[in-house]
C-alpha positions as a LaTeX table, in Angstrom:
\begin{tabular}{lrrr}
\hline
Residue & $x$ (\AA) & $y$ (\AA) & $z$ (\AA) \\
\hline
Unk1 & $-22.93$ & 28.67 & $-6.96$ \\
Unk2 & $-25.10$ & 27.99 & $-10.30$ \\
Unk3 & $-25.62$ & 29.47 & $-13.88$ \\
Unk4 & $-23.10$ & 29.60 & $-16.82$ \\
Unk5 & $-20.99$ & 32.33 & $-15.85$ \\
Unk6 & $-19.85$ & 34.59 & $-18.71$ \\
Unk7 & $-21.19$ & 31.85 & $-21.13$ \\
Unk8 & $-23.16$ & 33.30 & $-24.33$ \\
Unk9 & $-25.21$ & 30.28 & $-25.12$ \\
Unk10 & $-28.49$ & 29.48 & $-23.54$ \\
Unk11 & $-27.92$ & 25.70 & $-24.25$ \\
Unk12 & $-24.34$ & 25.92 & $-21.68$ \\
Unk13 & $-26.34$ & 27.93 & $-19.09$ \\
Unk14 & $-29.55$ & 25.71 & $-18.85$ \\
Unk15 & $-27.58$ & 22.02 & $-19.47$ \\
Unk16 & $-24.25$ & 23.31 & $-17.17$ \\
Unk17 & $-23.99$ & 23.43 & $-13.56$ \\
Unk18 & $-20.86$ & 25.62 & $-12.18$ \\
Unk19 & $-19.24$ & 25.28 & $-8.90$ \\
Unk20 & $-16.19$ & 26.51 & $-7.48$ \\
Unk21 & $-14.14$ & 23.28 & $-6.19$ \\
Unk22 & $-11.77$ & 25.08 & $-4.40$ \\
Unk23 & $-11.17$ & 28.63 & $-2.92$ \\
Unk24 & $-8.69$ & 28.20 & $-0.43$ \\
Unk25 & $-4.94$ & 28.90 & $-0.89$ \\
Unk26 & $-3.07$ & 25.57 & $-1.70$ \\
Unk27 & 0.52 & 25.99 & $-0.59$ \\
Unk28 & 2.87 & 24.09 & $-3.35$ \\
Unk29 & 5.89 & 23.70 & $-4.63$ \\
Unk30 & 6.65 & 21.64 & $-1.41$ \\
Unk31 & 9.67 & 19.13 & $-1.71$ \\
Unk32 & 8.82 & 15.89 & $-0.76$ \\
Unk33 & 11.19 & 12.97 & $-0.20$ \\
Unk34 & 9.35 & 10.14 & $-1.70$ \\
Unk35 & 5.69 & 9.29 & $-3.88$ \\
Unk36 & 4.73 & 7.85 & $-0.30$ \\
Unk37 & 5.30 & 11.28 & 1.24 \\
Unk38 & 3.37 & 13.55 & $-1.97$ \\
Unk39 & 0.41 & 11.51 & $-1.40$ \\
Unk40 & 0.54 & 11.75 & 2.54 \\
Unk41 & 0.84 & 15.70 & 2.18 \\
Unk42 & $-2.11$ & 15.52 & $-0.58$ \\
Unk43 & $-4.25$ & 13.38 & 1.99 \\
Unk44 & $-4.07$ & 16.60 & 4.38 \\
Unk45 & $-4.39$ & 18.92 & 2.06 \\
Unk46 & $-6.92$ & 18.48 & $-1.32$ \\
Unk47 & $-7.82$ & 14.68 & $-0.22$ \\
Unk48 & $-8.73$ & 15.60 & 2.82 \\
Unk49 & $-12.16$ & 15.06 & 4.64 \\
Unk50 & $-13.20$ & 16.52 & 7.80 \\
Unk51 & $-14.26$ & 13.74 & 10.15 \\
Unk52 & $-18.09$ & 15.14 & 9.56 \\
Unk53 & $-17.64$ & 14.91 & 6.07 \\
Unk54 & $-19.35$ & 12.75 & 3.59 \\
Unk55 & $-18.68$ & 8.98 & 3.40 \\
Unk56 & $-18.77$ & 9.08 & $-0.28$ \\
Unk57 & $-16.32$ & 11.59 & $-0.94$ \\
Unk58 & $-14.44$ & 10.26 & 2.07 \\
Unk59 & $-14.21$ & 6.77 & 0.06 \\
Unk60 & $-13.75$ & 8.70 & $-3.40$ \\
Unk61 & $-10.46$ & 10.57 & $-1.54$ \\
Unk62 & $-9.32$ & 7.26 & $-0.52$ \\
Unk63 & $-9.61$ & 5.76 & $-3.66$ \\
Unk64 & $-7.51$ & 8.57 & $-5.26$ \\
Unk65 & $-4.86$ & 8.13 & $-2.58$ \\
Unk66 & $-4.51$ & 4.69 & $-3.23$ \\
Unk67 & $-4.33$ & 5.13 & $-7.09$ \\
Unk68 & $-1.71$ & 7.38 & $-6.68$ \\
Unk69 & 0.71 & 5.37 & $-4.65$ \\
Unk70 & $-0.13$ & 2.77 & $-6.94$ \\
Unk71 & 0.65 & 5.04 & $-10.25$ \\
Unk72 & 3.54 & 7.23 & $-9.05$ \\
Unk73 & 4.31 & 10.26 & $-10.88$ \\
Unk74 & 8.24 & 9.42 & $-11.64$ \\
Unk75 & 6.95 & 6.76 & $-13.78$ \\
Unk76 & 5.82 & 9.44 & $-16.34$ \\
Unk77 & 8.97 & 11.67 & $-16.53$ \\
Unk78 & 12.03 & 11.29 & $-18.98$ \\
Unk79 & 15.32 & 9.44 & $-18.19$ \\
Unk80 & 17.04 & 12.44 & $-17.70$ \\
Unk81 & 14.31 & 14.05 & $-15.02$ \\
Unk82 & 14.28 & 10.62 & $-13.42$ \\
Unk83 & 18.16 & 10.42 & $-13.46$ \\
Unk84 & 18.47 & 13.91 & $-11.70$ \\
Unk85 & 15.89 & 13.48 & $-9.12$ \\
Unk86 & 15.24 & 17.10 & $-10.07$ \\
Unk87 & 11.78 & 18.12 & $-8.31$ \\
Unk88 & 9.91 & 14.97 & $-9.23$ \\
Unk89 & 8.25 & 14.93 & $-5.67$ \\
Unk90 & 7.93 & 18.21 & $-5.47$ \\
Unk91 & 4.12 & 19.57 & $-5.76$ \\
Unk92 & 4.42 & 21.67 & $-8.50$ \\
Unk93 & 4.44 & 21.81 & $-12.25$ \\
Unk94 & 7.02 & 20.08 & $-14.08$ \\
Unk95 & 8.51 & 21.56 & $-17.67$ \\
Unk96 & 9.34 & 18.82 & $-20.37$ \\
Unk97 & 11.49 & 21.11 & $-22.28$ \\
Unk98 & 12.37 & 18.85 & $-25.21$ \\
Unk99 & 8.70 & 18.36 & $-25.98$ \\
Unk100 & 7.98 & 21.83 & $-24.74$ \\
Unk101 & 4.94 & 21.42 & $-22.35$ \\
Unk102 & 4.15 & 21.22 & $-18.50$ \\
Unk103 & 2.65 & 18.83 & $-16.60$ \\
Unk104 & 0.12 & 19.98 & $-13.76$ \\
Unk105 & 1.15 & 20.08 & $-10.09$ \\
Unk106 & $-0.31$ & 17.07 & $-8.13$ \\
Unk107 & $-2.61$ & 18.81 & $-6.14$ \\
Unk108 & $-4.62$ & 20.17 & $-9.42$ \\
Unk109 & $-4.67$ & 16.17 & $-10.48$ \\
Unk110 & $-5.85$ & 15.40 & $-6.56$ \\
Unk111 & $-8.25$ & 18.08 & $-6.79$ \\
Unk112 & $-9.92$ & 17.92 & $-10.56$ \\
Unk113 & $-9.86$ & 14.09 & $-9.85$ \\
Unk114 & $-11.52$ & 14.41 & $-6.42$ \\
Unk115 & $-14.47$ & 16.45 & $-8.35$ \\
Unk116 & $-14.92$ & 14.22 & $-11.01$ \\
Unk117 & $-15.11$ & 11.16 & $-8.38$ \\
Unk118 & $-14.23$ & 8.68 & $-11.37$ \\
Unk119 & $-16.30$ & 5.32 & $-10.93$ \\
Unk120 & $-15.57$ & 1.92 & $-12.26$ \\
Unk121 & $-16.85$ & 1.11 & $-15.68$ \\
Unk122 & $-16.64$ & 5.00 & $-16.48$ \\
Unk123 & $-15.52$ & 6.80 & $-19.84$ \\
Unk124 & $-13.35$ & 9.29 & $-19.56$ \\
Unk125 & $-11.25$ & 11.94 & $-21.73$ \\
Unk126 & $-8.25$ & 13.60 & $-20.94$ \\
Unk127 & $-7.61$ & 16.65 & $-22.91$ \\
Unk128 & $-4.12$ & 17.62 & $-22.93$ \\
Unk129 & $-3.04$ & 14.49 & $-21.89$ \\
Unk130 & 0.94 & 15.20 & $-21.63$ \\
Unk131 & 3.08 & 12.72 & $-20.26$ \\
Unk132 & 0.15 & 10.00 & $-19.70$ \\
Unk133 & 0.14 & 10.48 & $-15.37$ \\
Unk134 & $-3.58$ & 11.70 & $-15.27$ \\
Unk135 & $-4.69$ & 9.25 & $-17.84$ \\
Unk136 & $-3.16$ & 6.13 & $-16.26$ \\
Unk137 & $-4.24$ & 7.17 & $-12.74$ \\
Unk138 & $-8.23$ & 7.62 & $-14.87$ \\
Unk139 & $-7.46$ & 4.16 & $-16.12$ \\
Unk140 & $-6.45$ & 2.76 & $-12.65$ \\
Unk141 & $-9.65$ & 4.27 & $-11.07$ \\
Unk142 & $-12.71$ & 2.98 & $-13.79$ \\
Unk143 & $-11.00$ & $-0.56$ & $-14.20$ \\
Unk144 & $-10.96$ & $-3.25$ & $-16.84$ \\
Unk145 & $-14.46$ & $-2.44$ & $-17.80$ \\
Unk146 & $-13.93$ & 1.38 & $-18.23$ \\
Unk147 & $-12.44$ & 3.28 & $-20.85$ \\
Unk148 & $-10.01$ & 6.50 & $-21.01$ \\
Unk149 & $-8.93$ & 8.34 & $-23.90$ \\
Unk150 & $-5.74$ & 11.02 & $-23.87$ \\
Unk151 & $-6.03$ & 13.44 & $-26.28$ \\
Unk152 & $-3.29$ & 15.61 & $-27.74$ \\
Unk153 & $-3.05$ & 18.00 & $-30.72$ \\
Unk154 & 0.77 & 16.79 & $-31.80$ \\
Unk155 & 1.25 & 13.28 & $-32.78$ \\
Unk156 & 4.59 & 13.54 & $-30.75$ \\
Unk157 & 2.88 & 14.47 & $-27.38$ \\
Unk158 & 0.33 & 11.61 & $-27.75$ \\
Unk159 & 3.19 & 9.23 & $-28.64$ \\
Unk160 & 4.81 & 9.88 & $-25.79$ \\
Unk161 & 1.99 & 9.66 & $-23.32$ \\
Unk162 & 0.93 & 6.34 & $-24.49$ \\
Unk163 & 4.43 & 5.09 & $-24.51$ \\
Unk164 & 4.40 & 5.68 & $-21.15$ \\
Unk165 & 1.41 & 3.94 & $-20.09$ \\
Unk166 & 2.41 & 1.17 & $-22.08$ \\
Unk167 & 6.00 & 0.81 & $-20.40$ \\
Unk168 & 4.40 & 1.49 & $-17.03$ \\
Unk169 & 1.85 & $-1.29$ & $-17.79$ \\
Unk170 & 4.80 & $-3.86$ & $-18.87$ \\
Unk171 & 6.79 & $-2.86$ & $-15.54$ \\
Unk172 & 3.87 & $-2.45$ & $-12.63$ \\
Unk173 & 1.78 & $-5.90$ & $-14.36$ \\
Unk174 & $-1.57$ & $-3.83$ & $-13.96$ \\
Unk175 & $-3.91$ & $-3.81$ & $-16.74$ \\
Unk176 & $-4.22$ & $-0.57$ & $-18.78$ \\
Unk177 & $-5.40$ & $-1.82$ & $-22.23$ \\
Unk178 & $-8.44$ & 0.49 & $-21.61$ \\
Unk179 & $-6.21$ & 3.32 & $-21.90$ \\
Unk180 & $-5.62$ & 4.70 & $-25.36$ \\
Unk181 & $-4.33$ & 8.03 & $-26.43$ \\
Unk182 & $-5.04$ & 9.93 & $-30.35$ \\
Unk183 & $-3.62$ & 13.14 & $-31.63$ \\
Unk184 & $-6.64$ & 14.95 & $-32.65$ \\
Unk185 & $-8.09$ & 18.58 & $-31.89$ \\
Unk186 & $-10.90$ & 18.58 & $-29.06$ \\
Unk187 & $-12.57$ & 21.21 & $-30.41$ \\
Unk188 & $-13.34$ & 19.45 & $-33.93$ \\
Unk189 & $-15.94$ & 17.36 & $-34.60$ \\
Unk190 & $-15.30$ & 13.52 & $-33.42$ \\
Unk191 & $-15.70$ & 11.13 & $-36.33$ \\
Unk192 & $-17.25$ & 8.47 & $-33.83$ \\
Unk193 & $-19.43$ & 11.34 & $-31.86$ \\
Unk194 & $-18.22$ & 9.68 & $-28.60$ \\
Unk195 & $-20.09$ & 10.90 & $-25.15$ \\
Unk196 & $-18.05$ & 10.64 & $-22.04$ \\
Unk197 & $-19.11$ & 10.54 & $-18.34$ \\
Unk198 & $-15.68$ & 12.31 & $-17.08$ \\
Unk199 & $-13.75$ & 15.12 & $-19.27$ \\
Unk200 & $-10.79$ & 16.42 & $-17.52$ \\
Unk201 & $-9.08$ & 19.36 & $-19.15$ \\
Unk202 & $-5.66$ & 20.41 & $-18.35$ \\
Unk203 & $-5.50$ & 23.98 & $-19.93$ \\
Unk204 & $-7.69$ & 27.16 & $-19.23$ \\
Unk205 & $-11.00$ & 26.91 & $-21.54$ \\
Unk206 & $-11.82$ & 29.90 & $-23.43$ \\
Unk207 & $-15.65$ & 30.90 & $-22.83$ \\
Unk208 & $-16.27$ & 31.12 & $-26.41$ \\
Unk209 & $-15.15$ & 27.11 & $-26.66$ \\
Unk210 & $-16.96$ & 26.11 & $-23.33$ \\
Unk211 & $-20.13$ & 24.93 & $-25.39$ \\
Unk212 & $-17.95$ & 22.26 & $-27.50$ \\
Unk213 & $-16.57$ & 20.65 & $-24.30$ \\
Unk214 & $-20.09$ & 20.49 & $-22.65$ \\
Unk215 & $-21.52$ & 18.51 & $-25.70$ \\
Unk216 & $-18.97$ & 16.01 & $-25.20$ \\
Unk217 & $-20.41$ & 14.93 & $-21.95$ \\
Unk218 & $-22.95$ & 12.32 & $-21.57$ \\
Unk219 & $-26.06$ & 13.25 & $-19.47$ \\
Unk220 & $-24.94$ & 13.49 & $-15.97$ \\
Unk221 & $-21.48$ & 13.92 & $-17.19$ \\
Unk222 & $-18.96$ & 16.10 & $-15.68$ \\
Unk223 & $-16.15$ & 18.27 & $-16.74$ \\
Unk224 & $-13.29$ & 19.46 & $-14.96$ \\
Unk225 & $-11.46$ & 22.55 & $-16.53$ \\
Unk226 & $-9.37$ & 25.96 & $-15.07$ \\
Unk227 & $-12.11$ & 28.40 & $-16.58$ \\
Unk228 & $-12.01$ & 32.18 & $-15.86$ \\
Unk229 & $-9.25$ & 32.00 & $-13.32$ \\
Unk230 & $-11.21$ & 29.12 & $-11.43$ \\
Unk231 & $-11.04$ & 25.34 & $-11.34$ \\
Unk232 & $-14.48$ & 24.74 & $-11.53$ \\
Unk233 & $-16.86$ & 21.65 & $-12.33$ \\
Unk234 & $-19.44$ & 21.84 & $-14.92$ \\
Unk235 & $-22.50$ & 18.78 & $-14.73$ \\
Unk236 & $-24.27$ & 18.19 & $-17.92$ \\
Unk237 & $-28.01$ & 17.88 & $-16.98$ \\
Unk238 & $-30.20$ & 15.52 & $-18.40$ \\
Unk239 & $-32.85$ & 17.15 & $-21.09$ \\
Unk240 & $-35.72$ & 16.44 & $-18.92$ \\
Unk241 & $-34.12$ & 18.39 & $-16.13$ \\
Unk242 & $-32.19$ & 21.28 & $-17.92$ \\
\hline
\end{tabular}
């Protein structure tokens, strides 16, 4: 479908294309024995492309599955969570009780990564970066020539995500020097006025705040976010074609 849904701004309606990513029910909360088993489950679910599907989308999903294998979830959990092994490979959200936040289920990551179809060299903003897992996956997908910024409104969360990524970088041998974190409210003006090829938002965005997020996009930039009880993708059209 098209249009701006419940948005109040004509600029939002004319500059964004809205489509529902997935309407089918995703059965989550299934325990897997390892990261490889979890990724295989995602290959059969949100990363599945039928034989008649698009070749570009098939390549996108293969790249995401590879990234999930290389950048596993457990490396971004607390020591206590890893030690117990509780729910590490379950396809459901995880609660970081001491830091008072949740991280999304792996199938949600797979769906938004598929929708955003990140390309090498792109600049990506991850809003609500939390433990830094999604941020690191995005960093792997865009490569060293890209830029990824994880944003958190609390300094302790930005530091937690940054520490996880730096530790993973050291222990894995991957170069994620192009991945960084900031503690800042995304709805306040960015002093550097940066524009992004892709923006991922972890939490539901109220309609009154949507225009601010769309303003962060470069031409043809994509925004993936929960919105009005749906997981949706917005694409900012160039002014000449709006």
